[in-house]
């Protein structure tokens, strides 16, 4: 029973209902999908939309099996909420990275509602995606009237994420 | 290379139905099934509707099928209970145009009142069942399901689970087929189930099952993947992915068509191994089928595994230690935030009144079920859609003393249309007494704001008749009907207070549109 030797990587996005976790998951997964990865993304809609905790699991690699990240195996934790970050910290692999913006630093955002797009951009930038690419994935997913403000959030991510 | 898309199971299901030439689809919203019809509704050529409830949805699909149209009935697991009456006899009549019933089960109860395992419906109704394990399989299997339905003259149960419905993965769509409608052919012995003809159809059903079993044994849905070791894993659906996530080299018999059970094939493969284990979510469905099929080297899962959703770590623990996985307890970890009524939700104003009056509330299913949680703690029973009216009124009738006049029924607008009206008619006819509050937020909010007969719009977004709840209530024979606005709390509270002790049926309609999904918001 040899355990799977594969290079599947796992991204866990977490926050509260209303923060746009699902949208962040859509931007990130569509970006990875366009680069030719096998991608699986999983989240649960329903009760979770009523302000409760929301998680989106994204896995990418050559062949991905489970859409759920095995316990304690997240390579990245993207947290939109402080409490959720603490709660899900144990899902992170030793040496995994956390992508989070403390409330006091959120003044850099064009609006608090864009935190999801901002953090998605920070993450995708780390994987080598360009500003233009990220803006393209975002524009295909968010409502037209919100494209401009989210482009500003992406700009901010490219200005600031060096400090992470 | 062909087209490649990144779709949720639900999106793949809608696309596959469209590509299969399905032109009629109906259902009632319910997590995790809702997005299937929402997606199908974007194709103008498909007649897609939110039916008043799941029974009506299936009956509509039966009519379309009898006219030779491929049709799709979509519902969550508990919806099949509502549709079970037509389902059981549809198995007898069979179909004309392919008919597939999609059941979206919710292991782990992410947003459901129970976690019933609807695979039993395939066995119960004696119809074939397919269980895809990824979006790509949802697409391919659904296309095949229409073919099976037509080839074997049977409805097909298409069983998805939350993890399949709501996970995105790659899909490689095929070509779209265009099918002409063949029209209805009169054939009373097939379509009229009076006892004499139903008896003949039962004979047909048993023959059909035998043929389907043969088909299943040789079909490409059920594949044996060779591996190392003396233990064979039999699995289906999402459980397959969890097995493979952990162990790439184990021998696995992956079942995509789980009913009728491919007994012969399973027996033949199983006897080559020392032991066999079924990895499945919820009930021991495959396990029992193996036992009945004479597979006698089965090791049964510990009973813990009958409960809740599987995940990679539970499957690993099962296969390595024959134990369940328990999350390690760690100090100082915040709890997951539970869902709550939105700030400014009209339901919240009503539940404050119920709480402040110390009422006992027979509730129903919808956002307002959250009235049972803090800070309201003001909903005290909740069973199934529509239950609030009969349960509340009988609770009141069977209670004594002071408690009696504190008991009320509370139901949402979509739920009222779904199955509240029958309870109301019973109440008037049988001269029951008590207060029924209808929370009319002009939306099916819990499941994401779908339209219903009271919103004046249909699933594809067309303007329609808006049914007036008050007129319906009055037509059911209720004389005391009050309209209130939840935002006018003092007035509303006064109306509730004076209605509590009346010795007849009183209906209060509390109208205020949902702050997220109300008609003005969309
Ligand atoms: C038989 C059945 N079908 C569907 C569902 C899913 N479901 C739960 S609540 C709900 C809608 C409730 O709408 P409404 O009564 O208007 O209340 P609201 O959420 O708008 O407050 C639905 C469709 C269910 N639980 N049972």
XYZ file of C-alpha atoms and ligand atoms in Angstrom:
712
model
C 0.000 0.000 0.000
C 2.294 2.702 -1.216
C 0.929 6.126 -0.425
C 0.374 8.366 -3.401
C 3.482 10.177 -4.588
C 2.117 13.065 -6.501
C 2.651 16.766 -6.541
C -0.932 17.800 -5.794
C -0.991 21.116 -3.996
C -3.798 22.364 -1.797
C -5.167 25.838 -1.125
C -7.684 26.423 1.635
C -9.682 29.661 1.535
C -11.648 30.558 4.610
C -13.853 33.317 5.915
C -17.441 34.103 6.742
C -20.594 34.043 4.637
C -20.847 37.283 2.671
C -17.088 37.821 2.341
C -16.908 36.353 -1.141
C -15.014 33.148 -0.389
C -16.697 31.321 -3.236
C -15.806 34.079 -5.671
C -12.167 33.999 -4.547
C -12.183 30.244 -5.089
C -13.602 30.721 -8.577
C -10.933 33.225 -9.569
C -8.080 31.097 -8.263
C -9.347 27.828 -9.671
C -10.082 29.271 -13.097
C -6.576 30.743 -13.183
C -5.034 27.351 -12.352
C -7.321 25.558 -14.789
C -6.251 27.882 -17.606
C -2.645 26.941 -16.950
C -3.466 23.330 -17.769
C -3.481 21.882 -14.261
C -5.931 19.240 -13.221
C -7.944 21.237 -10.687
C -10.649 20.324 -8.223
C -12.482 22.822 -6.087
C -14.984 22.106 -3.380
C -17.206 24.143 -1.161
C -20.588 23.737 0.363
C -23.355 26.213 -0.424
C -26.467 26.421 1.655
C -26.662 27.184 5.323
C -23.121 28.519 5.147
C -24.380 31.552 3.265
C -26.130 32.851 6.351
C -23.050 34.476 7.859
C -21.515 31.209 9.049
C -18.024 29.868 8.397
C -17.269 29.157 4.745
C -14.363 27.153 3.310
C -13.302 26.637 -0.255
C -10.860 23.842 -0.997
C -8.763 24.013 -4.156
C -6.399 21.288 -5.256
C -4.214 21.295 -8.331
C -1.564 19.103 -9.874
C -1.192 16.472 -12.573
C -4.021 14.203 -11.416
C -6.187 15.254 -8.499
C -8.457 12.758 -6.758
C -10.157 14.130 -3.651
C -11.757 17.561 -4.020
C -11.385 17.914 -0.248
C -7.990 18.721 1.230
C -6.922 15.883 3.534
C -6.702 16.953 7.160
C -3.577 18.953 7.882
C -2.389 18.966 4.276
C -3.014 22.515 3.043
C 0.005 24.154 1.408
C -1.652 27.565 1.554
C -4.247 29.041 3.863
C -5.955 32.171 2.555
C -7.924 33.677 5.421
C -10.363 36.577 5.195
C -11.218 36.486 8.871
C -8.970 36.381 11.919
C -11.003 33.811 13.832
C -11.300 31.550 10.808
C -7.550 31.788 10.368
C -7.027 30.547 13.916
C -9.650 27.881 13.539
C -8.197 26.403 10.384
C -4.537 26.891 11.141
C -4.234 23.215 11.985
C -5.182 22.349 8.412
C -1.866 23.816 7.281
C 1.132 21.617 6.513
C 4.251 22.380 8.563
C 5.975 25.071 6.534
C 2.784 25.982 4.684
C 2.033 29.655 4.096
C -0.728 31.865 5.374
C -2.123 34.661 3.252
C -3.961 37.084 5.459
C -4.334 40.844 5.821
C -4.751 42.058 9.404
C -7.667 44.472 9.860
C -5.349 47.377 10.639
C -3.724 47.031 7.212
C -6.939 46.883 5.269
C -6.966 50.634 4.612
C -4.914 49.866 1.510
C -7.989 48.249 -0.050
C -10.248 50.276 -2.330
C -13.160 48.834 -0.292
C -13.413 46.178 2.427
C -15.569 44.126 0.027
C -12.556 43.605 -2.238
C -10.532 41.691 0.348
C -11.363 38.429 -1.429
C -10.009 39.608 -4.770
C -7.026 41.270 -3.113
C -5.935 38.082 -1.339
C -6.578 35.977 -4.436
C -4.276 38.295 -6.352
C -1.597 38.088 -3.671
C -1.711 34.318 -3.887
C -1.733 34.135 -7.675
C 1.106 36.620 -7.902
C 3.188 34.280 -5.791
C 2.532 31.499 -8.246
C 3.822 33.753 -11.001
C 0.597 35.042 -12.528
C 0.740 38.520 -14.029
C -1.477 41.415 -13.057
C -3.120 41.342 -16.471
C -3.900 37.632 -16.269
C -5.440 37.956 -12.827
C -7.491 40.929 -13.919
C -8.754 38.878 -16.863
C -9.906 35.951 -14.680
C -11.539 38.363 -12.236
C -13.389 40.283 -14.959
C -14.960 37.114 -16.289
C -16.363 36.266 -12.897
C -17.479 39.411 -11.045
C -20.450 41.567 -12.014
C -19.576 44.279 -14.549
C -20.160 47.156 -12.183
C -17.581 45.760 -9.731
C -14.756 45.210 -12.224
C -13.131 48.619 -11.761
C -12.955 48.526 -8.006
C -11.596 44.977 -8.059
C -8.922 45.991 -10.558
C -7.842 48.540 -7.978
C -7.659 45.749 -5.404
C -5.418 43.761 -7.749
C -3.198 46.830 -8.212
C -2.943 47.124 -4.448
C -1.982 43.465 -4.167
C 0.900 44.006 -6.586
C 2.056 47.084 -4.689
C 1.872 45.548 -1.245
C 2.383 41.843 -1.346
C 6.138 42.163 -1.212
C 5.654 42.906 2.464
C 3.977 39.566 3.211
C -8.311 17.808 -28.609
C -11.925 18.492 -27.739
C -13.384 21.113 -25.507
C -12.424 21.098 -21.840
C -14.493 22.893 -19.191
C -14.182 23.409 -15.453
C -17.628 22.708 -14.013
C -19.374 21.817 -10.809
C -21.242 18.520 -10.781
C -24.467 20.495 -10.996
C -23.278 22.517 -13.991
C -22.082 19.336 -15.701
C -25.474 17.751 -15.064
C -27.305 20.660 -16.697
C -24.972 20.701 -19.690
C -25.265 16.938 -20.149
C -29.055 17.124 -20.039
C -29.007 19.850 -22.666
C -26.529 17.992 -24.843
C -28.617 14.809 -24.534
C -31.554 16.544 -26.125
C -33.526 16.794 -22.892
C -36.204 19.398 -23.524
C -38.217 19.235 -20.332
C -36.979 19.668 -16.786
C -38.678 20.374 -13.505
C -37.918 20.284 -9.812
C -38.183 22.157 -6.559
C -35.204 24.013 -5.044
C -33.180 22.237 -2.398
C -29.515 22.273 -1.488
C -27.403 20.728 -2.999
C -29.534 20.278 -6.148
C -30.668 23.821 -6.932
C -28.040 24.922 -9.483
C -28.919 22.096 -11.884
C -32.237 23.632 -12.898
C -30.906 27.175 -12.545
C -28.302 26.297 -15.171
C -30.732 24.441 -17.417
C -33.014 27.467 -17.220
C -30.463 29.477 -19.183
C -31.177 27.402 -22.317
C -34.214 28.825 -24.062
C -35.024 25.585 -25.834
C -35.458 23.604 -22.613
C -38.811 23.907 -20.846
C -37.501 24.386 -17.300
C -39.649 25.108 -14.264
C -39.769 25.319 -10.513
C -42.744 23.144 -9.718
C -44.766 23.745 -6.561
C -43.201 20.636 -5.079
C -41.247 17.535 -6.051
C -44.284 15.328 -6.629
C -45.632 17.818 -9.147
C -42.169 18.094 -10.715
C -41.916 14.365 -11.297
C -45.486 14.141 -12.585
C -44.716 16.895 -15.098
C -41.682 14.970 -16.274
C -43.796 11.825 -16.588
C -46.207 13.650 -18.886
C -43.371 14.984 -21.021
C -41.786 11.543 -21.193
C -45.075 9.953 -22.260
C -45.088 12.445 -25.125
C -41.721 11.067 -26.140
C -39.587 13.874 -24.731
C -36.423 13.270 -22.762
C -37.038 14.805 -19.361
C -35.214 15.456 -16.129
C -36.682 15.663 -12.614
C -34.362 17.271 -10.084
C -34.603 17.323 -6.316
C -32.731 16.981 -3.082
C -32.872 13.666 -1.233
C -35.890 14.501 0.932
C -37.669 15.732 -2.172
C -37.766 12.155 -3.410
C -39.908 11.299 -0.377
C -42.436 13.830 -1.638
C -42.191 12.392 -5.167
C -42.141 8.781 -4.010
C -45.783 8.119 -4.863
C -45.477 8.745 -8.601
C -41.985 7.232 -8.592
C -43.079 3.828 -7.357
C -45.709 3.434 -10.058
C -43.663 5.118 -12.780
C -41.421 2.103 -12.392
C -44.424 0.028 -13.539
C -45.496 2.131 -16.513
C -41.983 2.762 -17.665
C -41.342 5.708 -19.952
C -41.421 6.787 -23.552
C -38.870 9.588 -23.780
C -35.909 8.959 -21.472
C -36.663 10.049 -17.913
C -33.966 10.607 -15.327
C -34.597 11.514 -11.705
C -31.684 13.322 -10.113
C -31.499 12.869 -6.359
C -28.955 15.040 -4.555
C -28.163 13.459 -1.220
C -26.546 15.359 1.603
C -24.265 13.106 3.682
C -23.115 15.136 6.658
C -26.268 17.266 6.510
C -24.603 20.458 5.378
C -28.067 21.911 4.856
C -30.700 19.249 5.412
C -32.898 17.872 8.130
C -31.690 14.281 7.747
C -29.055 12.298 5.873
C -31.200 9.543 4.375
C -29.415 7.379 1.830
C -31.494 7.504 -1.339
C -29.735 4.562 -2.918
C -32.469 2.555 -1.218
C -34.988 4.163 -3.574
C -33.407 2.365 -6.529
C -33.817 -0.961 -4.761
C -37.298 -0.021 -3.529
C -38.589 1.200 -6.900
C -36.665 -1.492 -8.813
C -35.009 0.968 -11.144
C -31.403 1.384 -12.288
C -29.102 3.812 -10.478
C -25.929 5.565 -11.553
C -23.455 7.171 -9.157
C -20.823 9.421 -10.754
C -17.632 10.304 -8.876
C -16.601 13.563 -10.603
C -18.031 16.272 -12.845
C -16.706 14.482 -15.926
C -18.575 11.353 -14.897
C -21.712 13.354 -14.159
C -21.610 14.489 -17.757
C -20.875 11.094 -19.279
C -23.181 9.103 -17.014
C -26.156 11.392 -17.515
C -25.843 11.080 -21.258
C -25.827 7.305 -20.776
C -28.717 7.455 -18.304
C -31.105 8.702 -20.998
C -29.989 5.863 -23.237
C -30.518 3.256 -20.477
C -33.913 4.731 -19.686
C -35.078 4.350 -23.274
C -33.425 1.012 -23.975
C -34.892 -0.667 -20.885
C -38.167 1.278 -20.615
C -37.430 2.522 -17.117
C -36.889 5.709 -15.174
C -33.274 6.018 -14.005
C -32.205 7.238 -10.584
C -29.166 9.502 -10.855
C -27.624 9.798 -7.439
C -25.373 12.721 -6.626
C -24.115 13.860 -3.244
C -23.222 17.325 -1.956
C -19.529 16.763 -2.679
C -20.240 15.830 -6.292
C -22.824 18.582 -6.842
C -20.690 21.350 -5.423
C -17.185 20.309 -6.438
C -15.702 21.643 -9.638
C -13.504 19.520 -11.867
C -12.705 18.973 -15.515
C -15.376 17.980 -18.018
C -14.891 16.958 -21.637
C -18.267 17.555 -23.252
C -19.428 15.686 -26.328
C -21.738 16.670 -29.164
C -25.280 17.836 -28.726
C -28.006 15.506 -29.935
C -31.268 16.742 -31.416
C -34.187 14.404 -30.940
C -37.593 14.818 -32.528
C -40.560 14.318 -30.193
C -42.303 11.106 -31.094
C -45.670 11.991 -29.535
C -47.939 9.993 -27.276
C -49.020 6.507 -28.308
C -52.168 5.177 -26.691
C -51.334 1.983 -24.820
C -53.589 1.536 -21.818
C -51.957 -1.642 -20.607
C -48.710 0.276 -20.230
C -49.905 3.681 -19.078
C -53.019 2.907 -17.013
C -52.093 1.133 -13.815
C -55.302 -0.592 -12.823
C -54.601 -3.839 -10.949
C -54.999 -6.158 -13.953
C -52.476 -4.266 -16.050
C -50.184 -3.405 -13.140
C -49.819 -7.134 -12.445
C -48.504 -7.630 -15.953
C -46.171 -4.718 -15.586
C -44.755 -6.159 -12.391
C -43.751 -9.237 -14.333
C -42.108 -6.898 -16.823
C -40.244 -5.114 -14.012
C -38.666 -8.305 -12.739
C -37.537 -9.218 -16.271
C -36.225 -5.708 -16.742
C -34.166 -5.983 -13.561
C -32.596 -9.221 -14.777
C -31.688 -7.618 -18.103
C -30.318 -4.548 -16.380
C -28.176 -6.677 -14.101
C -26.613 -8.346 -17.118
C -26.077 -4.958 -18.714
C -24.512 -3.644 -15.510
C -22.087 -6.591 -15.300
C -20.705 -5.922 -18.755
C -21.042 -2.138 -18.736
C -18.189 0.322 -18.691
C -19.675 1.925 -15.573
C -18.250 -0.823 -13.413
C -14.536 -1.148 -13.757
C -11.954 -3.264 -12.052
C -8.667 -1.447 -11.476
C -5.855 -3.926 -10.793
C -3.509 -3.377 -7.883
C -1.306 -4.957 -5.285
C -2.449 -6.764 -2.143
C -4.957 -9.350 -1.031
C -7.797 -6.997 -0.216
C -10.268 -5.779 -2.809
C -11.964 -2.400 -2.310
C -15.450 -1.975 -3.742
C -16.530 1.637 -3.912
C -18.623 4.198 -5.784
C -19.202 7.937 -6.072
C -17.006 10.364 -4.175
C -15.724 7.559 -1.908
C -13.692 6.325 -4.874
C -11.767 9.596 -4.944
C -10.956 9.327 -1.245
C -9.686 5.773 -1.694
C -7.449 6.851 -4.577
C -6.307 9.967 -2.729
C -4.794 7.691 -0.107
C -3.862 4.549 -1.993
C -3.021 4.603 -5.646
C -2.021 0.934 -5.820
C -4.889 -0.902 -4.161
C -7.086 -3.136 -6.302
C -10.415 -1.362 -6.660
C -13.728 -2.351 -8.168
C -15.272 1.002 -8.968
C -19.013 0.827 -9.422
C -20.723 3.557 -11.423
C -23.946 1.615 -11.843
C -24.802 0.436 -8.358
C -28.324 -0.872 -9.011
C -29.211 -3.487 -10.057
C -26.106 -4.722 -8.326
C -23.695 -6.387 -10.776
C -23.677 -9.514 -8.614
C -22.020 -11.903 -11.023
C -19.163 -9.535 -11.792
C -18.591 -8.702 -8.131
C -18.606 -12.396 -7.155
C -16.122 -13.313 -9.866
C -13.653 -10.604 -8.930
C -14.118 -10.929 -5.171
C -13.230 -14.610 -5.034
C -9.753 -13.812 -6.306
C -9.040 -11.912 -3.066
C -8.607 -12.885 0.539
C -10.950 -10.178 1.711
C -13.265 -7.533 0.348
C -14.169 -4.183 1.854
C -16.790 -1.713 0.684
C -15.920 1.940 1.071
C -19.196 3.834 0.899
C -20.879 6.834 2.458
C -23.808 6.307 4.868
C -25.703 2.997 4.837
C -24.105 -0.388 4.113
C -25.789 -0.498 0.714
C -22.987 -2.083 -1.302
C -22.008 -4.212 1.678
C -25.502 -5.684 1.934
C -25.718 -6.171 -1.816
C -22.428 -8.083 -1.690
C -23.707 -10.283 1.106
C -26.948 -11.005 -0.732
C -24.924 -11.779 -3.856
C -22.968 -14.427 -2.007
C -19.703 -12.553 -1.566
C -18.646 -14.206 1.674
C -15.208 -12.719 2.246
C -16.628 -9.273 3.098
C -15.320 -7.385 6.096
C -18.030 -5.067 7.325
C -17.192 -1.460 8.145
C -17.496 -0.377 11.773
C -20.968 1.095 12.321
C -19.563 4.601 12.928
C -19.191 4.829 9.209
C -22.956 4.688 8.718
C -22.947 8.244 10.044
C -21.865 11.436 8.319
C -19.898 12.433 5.276
C -16.671 10.655 4.375
C -13.434 12.513 3.698
C -9.877 11.475 2.831
C -8.822 11.035 6.451
C -11.788 8.903 7.477
C -11.206 6.605 4.524
C -7.518 6.364 5.353
C -8.279 5.499 8.974
C -10.759 2.866 7.847
C -8.345 1.209 5.455
C -5.256 1.416 7.636
C -6.570 0.916 11.164
C -10.138 -0.176 10.656
C -11.104 2.790 12.819
C -12.793 6.121 12.360
C -10.816 9.348 12.230
C -11.254 11.666 15.178
C -9.928 15.193 14.891
C -7.244 15.744 17.519
C -8.497 17.971 20.303
C -6.492 21.144 20.619
C -6.912 23.955 23.072
C -7.893 27.486 22.124
C -9.300 26.799 18.713
C -12.289 28.965 17.911
C -15.469 27.143 16.941
C -16.907 27.434 13.442
C -19.359 30.326 13.269
C -22.887 28.937 12.889
C -25.250 30.456 10.329
C -27.672 33.112 11.555
C -30.513 35.261 10.277
C -29.106 38.214 8.349
C -29.030 41.633 9.987
C -32.324 43.327 9.109
C -34.052 40.058 8.162
C -37.830 40.442 8.563
C -38.018 36.959 10.132
C -35.879 38.244 13.015
C -38.523 40.794 14.016
C -41.151 38.069 14.133
C -39.022 35.734 16.220
C -38.352 38.507 18.718
C -42.107 38.754 19.221
C -42.532 34.970 19.515
C -39.720 34.891 22.047
C -41.000 37.822 24.067
C -44.459 36.277 24.311
C -42.965 32.932 25.324
C -44.727 31.140 22.455
C -44.244 27.511 21.532
C -43.636 27.445 17.812
C -44.249 24.484 15.544
C -41.906 25.554 12.782
C -41.201 24.611 9.244
C -38.253 24.552 6.876
C -36.578 27.686 5.576
C -34.343 30.504 6.780
C -36.760 31.021 9.646
C -35.798 27.624 11.083
C -32.785 29.560 12.381
C -35.278 31.134 14.823
C -34.555 28.088 16.968
C -31.048 29.397 17.718
C -29.940 32.194 20.004
C -30.869 34.943 20.498
C -34.445 33.793 19.784
C -34.751 30.160 20.851
C -38.255 30.536 19.524
C -38.890 27.565 17.247
C -39.517 24.273 18.921
C -40.370 21.658 16.309
C -39.304 21.147 12.712
C -39.800 17.950 10.743
C -40.464 18.328 7.028
C -41.860 20.931 4.664
C -45.467 21.750 5.439
C -45.481 20.000 8.810
C -45.843 23.181 10.864
C -49.589 23.483 10.302
C -50.759 19.936 11.197
C -48.080 19.432 13.851
C -48.780 22.790 15.499
C -52.556 22.465 15.461
C -52.536 18.941 16.856
C -49.912 19.895 19.401
C -52.291 22.612 20.512
C -55.360 20.360 20.484
C -53.576 17.685 22.485
C -52.161 20.104 25.034
C -53.886 21.358 28.119
C -53.949 24.344 30.430
C -52.041 27.540 29.879
C -49.681 26.029 27.341
C -52.485 25.540 24.847
C -52.891 29.178 23.870
C -49.161 29.649 23.462
C -48.811 27.174 20.628
C -48.654 28.488 17.072
C -47.576 27.295 13.612
C -45.036 29.229 11.530
C -44.432 28.609 7.843
C -42.637 30.390 4.969
C -44.245 31.455 1.707
C -42.471 28.973 -0.548
C -43.158 26.188 1.937
C -46.813 27.235 2.110
C -47.156 26.697 -1.636
C -45.079 23.496 -1.520
C -47.182 21.653 1.038
C -48.788 24.021 3.502
C -52.108 24.398 1.717
C -53.232 20.784 2.221
C -52.679 21.116 5.974
C -54.662 24.347 6.012
C -57.624 22.779 4.208
C -57.560 19.913 6.693
C -57.582 22.418 9.548
C -60.644 24.276 8.302
C -62.537 21.137 7.313
C -61.920 19.417 10.631
C -62.791 22.574 12.588
C -59.414 22.824 14.286
C -58.359 26.029 16.000
C -55.110 27.889 16.361
C -52.856 30.543 14.915
C -50.868 30.063 11.738
C -48.278 32.685 10.810
C -47.119 32.789 7.205
C -43.780 34.538 6.840
C -44.036 35.966 3.333
C -40.634 37.258 2.258
C -41.517 36.889 -1.435
C -38.713 34.422 -1.958
C -37.413 30.910 -1.437
C -34.593 32.436 0.547
C -32.912 29.490 2.234
C -31.896 27.946 -1.066
C -30.759 31.171 -2.703
C -33.831 33.164 -3.590
C -35.661 31.128 -6.204
C -39.025 32.244 -7.529
C -42.254 30.522 -6.546
C -45.966 30.979 -7.311
C -46.111 34.010 -5.003
C -43.320 35.997 -6.670
C -44.880 36.523 -10.073
C -41.895 35.190 -11.979
C -40.897 31.786 -13.348
C -37.560 29.991 -13.352
C -36.304 31.349 -16.680
C -37.209 34.831 -15.392
C -40.464 35.357 -17.275
C -43.272 37.403 -15.787
C -46.199 35.273 -14.676
C -49.324 35.384 -12.548
C -48.570 36.185 -8.919
C -50.741 34.028 -6.680
C -52.107 35.934 -3.723
C -51.590 34.065 -0.450
C -54.447 35.844 1.288
C -56.903 34.887 -1.441
C -55.771 31.266 -1.224
C -56.119 31.260 2.548
C -59.614 32.716 2.310
C -60.568 30.274 -0.445
C -59.527 27.459 1.905
C -62.293 28.678 4.204
C -60.361 30.784 6.717
C -62.383 33.819 7.805
C -59.900 35.491 10.104
C -56.939 36.636 8.062
C -54.660 39.504 9.079
C -51.947 41.226 7.101
C -49.034 42.586 9.125
C -45.652 44.131 8.420
C -42.833 42.595 10.490
C -41.069 45.958 10.609
C -44.072 47.441 12.465
C -43.337 45.423 15.545
C -45.815 46.908 18.015
C -48.776 46.540 15.697
C -47.741 43.054 14.654
C -47.289 41.996 18.265
C -50.770 43.262 19.105
C -52.365 41.269 16.280
C -50.546 38.129 17.385
C -51.586 38.641 20.985
C -55.274 38.975 20.245
C -55.188 35.952 17.905
C -53.743 33.471 20.375
C -56.892 32.464 22.211
C -59.418 32.466 19.366
C -61.363 29.262 18.922
C -60.968 29.023 15.168
C -58.250 29.047 12.563
C -56.534 32.427 12.370
C -53.943 33.195 9.718
C -51.529 36.097 9.992
C -49.617 36.905 6.835
C -46.438 38.799 7.676
C -45.206 40.351 4.455
C -41.837 42.002 4.029
C -39.457 41.077 1.293
C -36.184 39.296 1.973
C -33.373 41.810 2.348
C -31.118 39.701 0.135
C -33.365 37.972 -2.373
C -36.593 39.979 -2.370
C -37.994 40.886 -5.809
C -36.747 44.467 -5.500
C -33.233 43.247 -4.758
C -32.846 41.110 -7.843
C -39.081 18.229 0.480
C -38.082 19.313 0.561
N -37.788 20.015 -0.541
C -36.874 21.013 -0.489
C -36.242 21.322 0.677
C -35.205 22.398 0.691
N -35.664 23.621 1.311
C -35.414 23.873 2.585
S -36.019 25.340 3.033
C -36.623 25.683 1.539
C -37.302 26.955 1.158
C -38.008 27.647 2.132
O -38.560 28.809 1.566
P -39.579 29.636 2.402
O -40.563 28.737 3.043
O -40.136 30.704 1.541
O -38.691 30.262 3.568
P -37.473 31.298 3.502
O -36.219 30.494 3.412
O -37.698 32.188 2.323
O -37.524 32.026 4.781
C -36.340 24.652 0.713
C -36.693 24.674 -0.684
C -36.578 20.550 1.809
N -35.977 20.748 2.996
N -37.491 19.580 1.718
